[in-house]
Coordinates of N, CA and C in Angstrom, one line a residue:
T1 N 8.6 9.9 6.2 CA 7.4 9.7 6.9 C 6.2 9.7 6.1
S2 N 6.3 9.5 4.8 CA 5.2 9.5 3.9 C 4.3 8.2 4.2
R3 N 3.1 8.2 3.7 CA 2.2 7.1 3.9 C 2.7 5.8 3.3
S4 N 3.5 6.0 2.2 CA 4.1 4.8 1.5 C 5.0 4.0 2.5
M5 N 5.5 4.6 3.5 CA 6.3 3.9 4.5 C 5.5 3.0 5.4
L6 N 4.2 3.0 5.3 CA 3.4 2.1 6.0 C 3.2 0.8 5.3
A7 N 3.7 0.7 4.1 CA 3.6 -0.6 3.4 C 4.3 -1.7 4.2
E8 N 3.7 -2.9 4.2 CA 4.2 -4.0 5.0 C 4.9 -5.0 4.2
D9 N 5.6 -4.6 3.1 CA 6.5 -5.6 2.4 C 7.7 -5.8 3.2
M10 N 8.0 -5.1 4.2 CA 9.0 -5.4 5.2 C 8.3 -5.3 6.6
A11 N 8.4 -6.4 7.3 CA 7.7 -6.5 8.6 C 8.4 -5.6 9.7
P12 N 7.7 -5.0 10.5 CA 6.2 -4.8 10.5 C 5.8 -3.8 9.4
N13 N 6.6 -2.8 9.1 CA 6.3 -1.9 8.0 C 7.6 -1.2 7.7
R14 N 7.6 -0.5 6.6 CA 8.9 0.2 6.1 C 9.4 1.2 7.1
L15 N 8.5 2.0 7.7 CA 8.9 3.1 8.6 C 9.6 2.5 9.9
A16 N 9.0 1.4 10.4 CA 9.5 0.8 11.6 C 10.9 0.2 11.3
R17 N 11.1 -0.4 10.1 CA 12.4 -0.9 9.7 C 13.4 0.2 9.5
A18 N 13.0 1.3 9.0 CA 13.9 2.4 8.8 C 14.4 3.0 10.1
K19 N 13.4 3.1 11.1 CA 13.8 3.6 12.4 C 14.7 2.6 13.1
L20 N 14.5 1.3 13.0 CA 15.4 0.4 13.6 C 16.8 0.5 13.0
A21 N 16.9 0.6 11.7 CA 18.2 0.8 11.0 C 18.9 2.0 11.4
A22 N 18.2 3.1 11.6 CA 18.8 4.4 12.0 C 19.4 4.2 13.4
L23 N 18.7 3.6 14.3 CA 19.2 3.3 15.6 C 20.3 2.4 15.7
D24 N 20.3 1.3 14.8 CA 21.4 0.4 14.7 C 22.7 1.1 14.3
L25 N 22.5 2.0 13.3 CA 23.7 2.8 12.8 C 24.2 3.7 13.9
M26 N 23.4 4.3 14.7 CA 23.9 5.1 15.8 C 24.6 4.3 16.8
R27 N 24.1 3.1 17.1 CA 24.8 2.2 18.1 C 26.2 1.8 17.6
L28 N 26.3 1.6 16.3 CA 27.6 1.2 15.7 C 28.7 2.3 15.7
S29 N 28.2 3.5 15.8 CA 29.0 4.7 15.7 C 29.4 5.1 17.2
K30 N 30.7 5.3 17.3 CA 31.2 5.6 18.7 C 31.3 7.1 18.9
S31 N 31.7 7.9 17.9 CA 32.0 9.3 18.1 C 31.4 10.2 17.1
D32 N 30.5 9.7 16.3 CA 29.9 10.6 15.3 C 28.7 11.3 15.8
R33 N 28.4 12.5 15.3 CA 27.2 13.2 15.7 C 26.2 12.8 14.7
F34 N 25.0 12.7 15.1 CA 23.8 12.3 14.3 C 22.8 13.4 14.4
G35 N 22.1 13.6 13.3 CA 20.9 14.5 13.2 C 19.8 13.8 12.5
L36 N 18.7 14.3 12.5 CA 17.5 13.7 11.9 C 16.7 14.7 11.1
I37 N 16.4 14.3 9.9 CA 15.5 15.2 9.0 C 14.3 14.3 8.7
A38 N 13.2 14.7 9.1 CA 11.9 14.0 8.7 C 11.5 14.6 7.4
F39 N 11.0 13.7 6.5 CA 10.4 14.3 5.3 C 9.3 13.4 4.7
A40 N 8.4 14.1 4.1 CA 7.3 13.5 3.4 C 7.1 14.5 2.2
G41 N 6.0 15.2 2.2 CA 5.8 16.2 1.2 C 6.6 17.5 1.4
G42 N 7.2 17.6 2.6 CA 8.1 18.6 3.0 C 9.2 18.0 3.8
A43 N 10.2 18.8 4.3 CA 11.3 18.3 5.1 C 11.6 19.3 6.2
F44 N 12.0 18.8 7.4 CA 12.4 19.7 8.4 C 13.4 19.0 9.3
L45 N 14.2 19.8 10.0 CA 15.2 19.2 10.9 C 14.5 18.8 12.2
Q46 N 14.4 17.5 12.4 CA 13.7 17.0 13.6 C 14.7 17.0 14.8
C47 N 16.0 16.7 14.5 CA 17.0 16.6 15.6 C 18.3 17.2 15.1
P48 N 18.7 18.3 15.6 CA 20.0 18.9 15.1 C 21.2 17.9 15.4
L49 N 22.3 18.1 14.8 CA 23.4 17.2 15.0 C 23.8 17.2 16.5
T50 N 24.0 16.0 17.0 CA 24.2 15.8 18.4 C 25.0 14.5 18.7
L51 N 25.7 14.5 19.8 CA 26.3 13.3 20.3 C 25.4 12.6 21.3
D52 N 24.3 13.3 21.7 CA 23.4 12.8 22.7 C 22.6 11.7 22.1
E53 N 23.0 10.4 22.4 CA 22.3 9.3 21.8 C 20.8 9.2 22.3
E54 N 20.5 9.6 23.5 CA 19.1 9.5 24.0 C 18.2 10.5 23.2
A55 N 18.8 11.7 23.0 CA 18.0 12.7 22.3 C 17.7 12.2 20.8
F56 N 18.7 11.7 20.2 CA 18.5 11.1 18.8 C 17.5 10.0 18.9
R57 N 17.7 9.1 19.8 CA 16.7 7.9 19.9 C 15.3 8.4 20.1
Q58 N 15.1 9.4 21.0 CA 13.7 9.9 21.2 C 13.1 10.5 19.9
N59 N 14.0 11.2 19.2 CA 13.5 11.8 18.0 C 13.1 10.8 16.9
V60 N 14.0 9.8 16.8 CA 13.7 8.7 15.8 C 12.4 8.0 16.2
N61 N 12.3 7.7 17.5 CA 11.1 6.9 18.0 C 9.8 7.7 17.8
S62 N 9.9 9.1 17.8 CA 8.7 9.9 17.7 C 8.2 10.0 16.2
L63 N 9.0 9.5 15.2 CA 8.6 9.6 13.8 C 7.3 8.8 13.6
D64 N 6.4 9.4 12.8 CA 5.2 8.6 12.3 C 4.7 9.3 11.1
T65 N 3.8 8.8 10.4 CA 3.3 9.3 9.2 C 2.4 10.5 9.3
T66 N 2.1 11.0 10.5 CA 1.3 12.2 10.7 C 2.2 13.4 11.0
I67 N 3.5 13.2 11.2 CA 4.4 14.3 11.6 C 4.4 15.4 10.6
I68 N 4.3 15.1 9.3 CA 4.3 16.1 8.2 C 3.0 15.9 7.5
P69 N 2.0 16.8 7.6 CA 0.7 16.6 7.1 C 0.7 16.6 5.5
Q70 N 1.6 17.2 4.9 CA 1.7 17.2 3.4 C 2.2 15.9 2.9
G71 N 1.4 15.2 2.1 CA 1.8 13.9 1.5 C 2.9 14.0 0.5
G72 N 3.5 12.9 0.1 CA 4.5 12.9 -0.9 C 5.9 12.5 -0.3
T73 N 6.9 12.6 -1.2 CA 8.3 12.3 -0.7 C 9.2 13.3 -1.3
A74 N 9.5 14.3 -0.6 CA 10.3 15.5 -1.0 C 11.8 15.2 -0.8
L75 N 12.4 14.3 -1.7 CA 13.8 14.0 -1.5 C 14.7 15.2 -1.7
T76 N 14.3 16.1 -2.7 CA 15.1 17.3 -3.0 C 15.2 18.2 -1.7
E77 N 14.0 18.4 -1.1 CA 14.0 19.2 0.1 C 14.8 18.6 1.3
A78 N 14.7 17.3 1.4 CA 15.5 16.6 2.4 C 17.0 16.8 2.2
I79 N 17.5 16.6 1.0 CA 18.9 16.8 0.6 C 19.3 18.2 0.9
E80 N 18.5 19.2 0.5 CA 18.8 20.6 0.7 C 18.8 21.0 2.2
T81 N 17.9 20.4 3.0 CA 17.9 20.7 4.4 C 19.2 20.1 5.0
A82 N 19.6 18.9 4.7 CA 20.8 18.3 5.2 C 22.0 19.2 4.8
Q83 N 22.1 19.6 3.6 CA 23.2 20.5 3.1 C 23.3 21.7 3.9
R84 N 22.2 22.4 4.2 CA 22.1 23.7 5.0 C 22.6 23.4 6.4
T85 N 22.1 22.3 7.0 CA 22.4 21.9 8.4 C 23.9 21.7 8.5
I86 N 24.5 20.9 7.6 CA 25.9 20.5 7.8 C 26.8 21.7 7.4
A87 N 26.3 22.6 6.5 CA 27.1 23.8 6.1 C 27.2 24.7 7.3
A88 N 26.3 24.7 8.2 CA 26.3 25.6 9.4 C 27.2 25.1 10.4
E89 N 27.7 23.9 10.3 CA 28.6 23.2 11.3 C 30.1 23.5 11.0
E90 N 30.8 24.0 12.0 CA 32.2 24.3 11.8 C 33.0 23.1 12.0
G91 N 34.0 22.8 11.2 CA 35.0 21.8 11.5 C 34.5 20.4 11.3
A92 N 33.4 20.1 10.5 CA 32.9 18.8 10.3 C 33.9 18.0 9.5
N93 N 34.4 16.9 9.9 CA 35.4 16.1 9.2 C 34.8 15.4 8.0
H94 N 33.8 14.6 8.2 CA 33.1 13.8 7.2 C 31.7 14.3 7.2
K95 N 31.2 14.7 6.1 CA 29.9 15.1 5.9 C 29.1 14.1 5.2
V96 N 28.2 13.4 5.8 CA 27.4 12.3 5.2 C 26.0 12.4 5.5
L97 N 25.2 12.2 4.5 CA 23.7 12.1 4.6 C 23.3 10.7 4.2
I98 N 22.6 10.0 5.1 CA 22.1 8.7 4.8 C 20.6 8.8 4.7
I99 N 20.1 8.5 3.6 CA 18.6 8.6 3.3 C 18.0 7.2 3.4
F100 N 17.1 7.1 4.3 CA 16.3 5.8 4.4 C 14.9 6.2 3.8
T101 N 14.6 5.5 2.6 CA 13.4 5.8 1.9 C 13.0 4.7 1.0
D102 N 11.8 4.7 0.5 CA 11.4 3.8 -0.5 C 11.6 4.4 -1.9
G103 N 12.0 5.7 -1.9 CA 12.4 6.3 -3.2 C 11.2 6.7 -4.1
E104 N 10.0 6.7 -3.5 CA 8.9 7.1 -4.3 C 8.8 8.6 -4.3
D105 N 9.6 9.2 -5.1 CA 9.7 10.7 -5.1 C 8.6 11.2 -6.1
H106 N 7.8 12.2 -5.6 CA 6.7 12.8 -6.4 C 7.1 14.1 -6.9
E107 N 8.3 14.5 -6.8 CA 8.8 15.8 -7.2 C 9.9 15.6 -8.2
S108 N 10.7 16.6 -8.5 CA 11.9 16.5 -9.3 C 13.0 17.3 -8.7
G109 N 14.2 17.2 -9.2 CA 15.3 18.0 -8.8 C 16.2 17.3 -7.8
E110 N 15.9 16.0 -7.4 CA 16.7 15.3 -6.5 C 18.1 15.0 -7.0
L111 N 18.3 14.8 -8.3 CA 19.6 14.5 -8.8 C 20.5 15.7 -8.8
E112 N 19.8 16.9 -9.2 CA 20.6 18.1 -9.1 C 20.9 18.5 -7.7
A113 N 20.0 18.3 -6.8 CA 20.3 18.6 -5.4 C 21.5 17.7 -4.8
A114 N 21.5 16.4 -5.2 CA 22.6 15.5 -4.8 C 23.9 16.0 -5.4
D115 N 23.9 16.4 -6.7 CA 25.1 16.9 -7.4 C 25.6 18.1 -6.6
T116 N 24.8 19.1 -6.3 CA 25.2 20.3 -5.6 C 25.7 20.0 -4.3
A117 N 25.1 19.1 -3.6 CA 25.5 18.7 -2.2 C 26.9 18.0 -2.3
A118 N 27.1 17.2 -3.3 CA 28.4 16.5 -3.5 C 29.5 17.6 -3.7
E119 N 29.2 18.6 -4.6 CA 30.2 19.6 -4.9 C 30.6 20.4 -3.6
K120 N 29.7 20.4 -2.6 CA 30.0 21.1 -1.3 C 30.5 20.1 -0.3
G121 N 30.9 18.9 -0.7 CA 31.5 17.9 0.2 C 30.6 17.0 1.0
L122 N 29.3 17.0 0.7 CA 28.4 16.1 1.4 C 28.2 14.8 0.6
K123 N 28.6 13.7 1.2 CA 28.4 12.4 0.5 C 27.0 11.9 0.9
I124 N 26.3 11.3 -0.1 CA 25.0 10.8 0.1 C 24.9 9.3 -0.1
Y125 N 24.4 8.6 0.9 CA 24.2 7.2 0.9 C 22.7 6.9 0.9
T126 N 22.2 6.1 0.1 CA 20.8 5.8 0.1 C 20.6 4.3 0.6
V127 N 19.6 4.2 1.4 CA 19.2 2.9 1.9 C 17.7 2.7 1.5
G128 N 17.5 1.7 0.6 CA 16.2 1.4 0.1 C 15.4 0.6 1.1
V129 N 14.2 1.1 1.4 CA 13.3 0.5 2.4 C 12.1 0.0 1.7
G130 N 11.9 -1.3 1.5 CA 10.8 -1.8 0.7 C 11.3 -2.8 -0.3
T131 N 10.4 -3.3 -1.1 CA 10.8 -4.3 -2.1 C 10.4 -3.8 -3.5
P132 N 11.1 -4.2 -4.5 CA 10.7 -3.8 -5.9 C 9.3 -4.3 -6.3
A133 N 8.9 -5.4 -5.7 CA 7.5 -5.9 -6.0 C 6.5 -5.0 -5.4
G134 N 6.8 -4.4 -4.2 CA 5.9 -3.5 -3.6 C 4.8 -4.2 -2.8
E135 N 3.9 -3.3 -2.3 CA 2.8 -3.7 -1.5 C 1.6 -2.7 -1.6
L136 N 0.4 -3.2 -1.5 CA -0.7 -2.3 -1.4 C -0.7 -1.6 -0.1
L137 N -1.0 -0.3 -0.2 CA -1.0 0.5 1.1 C -2.3 0.4 1.8
K138 N -2.1 0.1 3.1 CA -3.3 0.1 4.0 C -3.1 1.1 5.1
I139 N -4.1 1.7 5.6 CA -4.1 2.5 6.8 C -5.1 2.0 7.8
T140 N -4.8 2.3 9.0 CA -5.7 1.9 10.1 C -6.1 3.2 10.8
D141 N -7.5 3.3 11.0 CA -8.0 4.5 11.6 C -7.9 4.4 13.1
E142 N -8.4 5.4 13.8 CA -8.3 5.5 15.3 C -9.1 4.4 16.0
R143 N -10.1 3.8 15.2 CA -10.9 2.7 15.8 C -10.3 1.3 15.5
G144 N -9.1 1.3 14.7 CA -8.5 0.1 14.4 C -9.0 -0.6 13.1
A145 N -9.8 0.1 12.4 CA -10.3 -0.5 11.1 C -9.3 -0.2 10.0
S146 N -9.0 -1.2 9.2 CA -8.1 -1.0 8.1 C -8.8 -0.8 6.8
S147 N -8.2 0.0 6.0 CA -8.7 0.2 4.6 C -7.5 0.5 3.7
Y148 N -7.7 0.3 2.4 CA -6.6 0.5 1.4 C -6.6 2.0 1.0
V149 N -5.4 2.5 0.8 CA -5.2 3.9 0.4 C -5.6 3.9 -1.1
K150 N -6.3 4.9 -1.5 CA -6.7 5.0 -2.9 C -6.3 6.4 -3.5
D151 N -6.0 6.4 -4.8 CA -5.6 7.6 -5.5 C -6.8 8.4 -5.8
E152 N -6.6 9.6 -6.4 CA -7.8 10.5 -6.7 C -8.8 9.8 -7.7
D153 N -8.4 8.8 -8.4 CA -9.3 8.1 -9.3 C -10.0 6.9 -8.7
G154 N -9.7 6.7 -7.4 CA -10.3 5.6 -6.7 C -9.6 4.2 -6.8
N155 N -8.4 4.2 -7.4 CA -7.6 3.0 -7.5 C -6.8 2.8 -6.3
V156 N -6.7 1.5 -5.9 CA -5.8 1.2 -4.7 C -4.4 1.4 -5.1
V157 N -3.6 2.1 -4.1 CA -2.3 2.5 -4.4 C -1.3 1.3 -4.0
K158 N -0.4 1.0 -4.9 CA 0.6 0.0 -4.6 C 2.0 0.8 -4.6
S159 N 2.7 0.7 -3.5 CA 4.0 1.3 -3.4 C 5.1 0.4 -3.6
R160 N 6.1 0.8 -4.4 CA 7.2 0.0 -4.8 C 8.5 0.7 -4.5
L161 N 9.6 0.0 -4.1 CA 10.9 0.5 -3.9 C 11.4 1.0 -5.3
N162 N 11.9 2.2 -5.3 CA 12.5 2.7 -6.6 C 14.0 2.7 -6.5
E163 N 14.6 1.5 -6.7 CA 16.0 1.3 -6.6 C 16.8 2.1 -7.5
D164 N 16.3 2.3 -8.7 CA 17.0 3.0 -9.8 C 17.3 4.4 -9.3
L165 N 16.2 5.1 -8.8 CA 16.4 6.5 -8.4 C 17.4 6.6 -7.2
L166 N 17.3 5.6 -6.3 CA 18.2 5.7 -5.1 C 19.6 5.5 -5.6
R167 N 19.9 4.6 -6.6 CA 21.2 4.4 -7.1 C 21.7 5.7 -7.7
Q168 N 20.9 6.4 -8.5 CA 21.2 7.6 -9.2 C 21.6 8.7 -8.2
I169 N 20.8 8.8 -7.1 CA 21.1 9.9 -6.1 C 22.4 9.6 -5.4
A170 N 22.6 8.3 -5.1 CA 23.9 7.9 -4.4 C 25.1 8.2 -5.3
T171 N 25.0 7.9 -6.6 CA 26.1 8.1 -7.5 C 26.4 9.6 -7.7
K172 N 25.3 10.4 -7.8 CA 25.5 11.9 -7.9 C 26.1 12.4 -6.6
G173 N 25.7 11.8 -5.5 CA 26.2 12.2 -4.2 C 27.5 11.6 -3.7
N174 N 28.2 11.0 -4.6 CA 29.5 10.3 -4.3 C 29.4 9.3 -3.2
G175 N 28.3 8.7 -3.1 CA 28.1 7.6 -2.1 C 27.8 6.3 -2.7
F176 N 27.0 5.5 -2.1 CA 26.5 4.3 -2.7 C 25.1 3.9 -2.1

């Protein structure tokens, strides 16, 4: 739910595409439980593992870039939150984490977290949302006015899909 997910290199934007993909995955699944971890500069369990499709759908639809006020992309914390959540579940047959992200991680430790999760039986699949060419980030205020996101030096921010990092996480996590 970081602001980079507002990039429009995938219409209408990355976050909307990720939400649609998560809901499509749920529809394809007949008997799997789904949970939802929202992450930006932090991560938290938005929806515990459930068979309740409507509860999952409502939680996915409620995601936006203001849900976590801290900016960034805390992939490590998202992986660790998933690992703790699934570890608390008794009798889980297949333990899978599917990460929908542009991969613009601003921290470190995600490869070690993926390795640790894999050792404990959690497979990690990454789904890249965005394009390698990227897009300049725009935000719209409450009045509907658009402006470009700028870094601390005043430069316009361009967000790109980090395919290499996502491949590394999936490889460490015994997924793809």
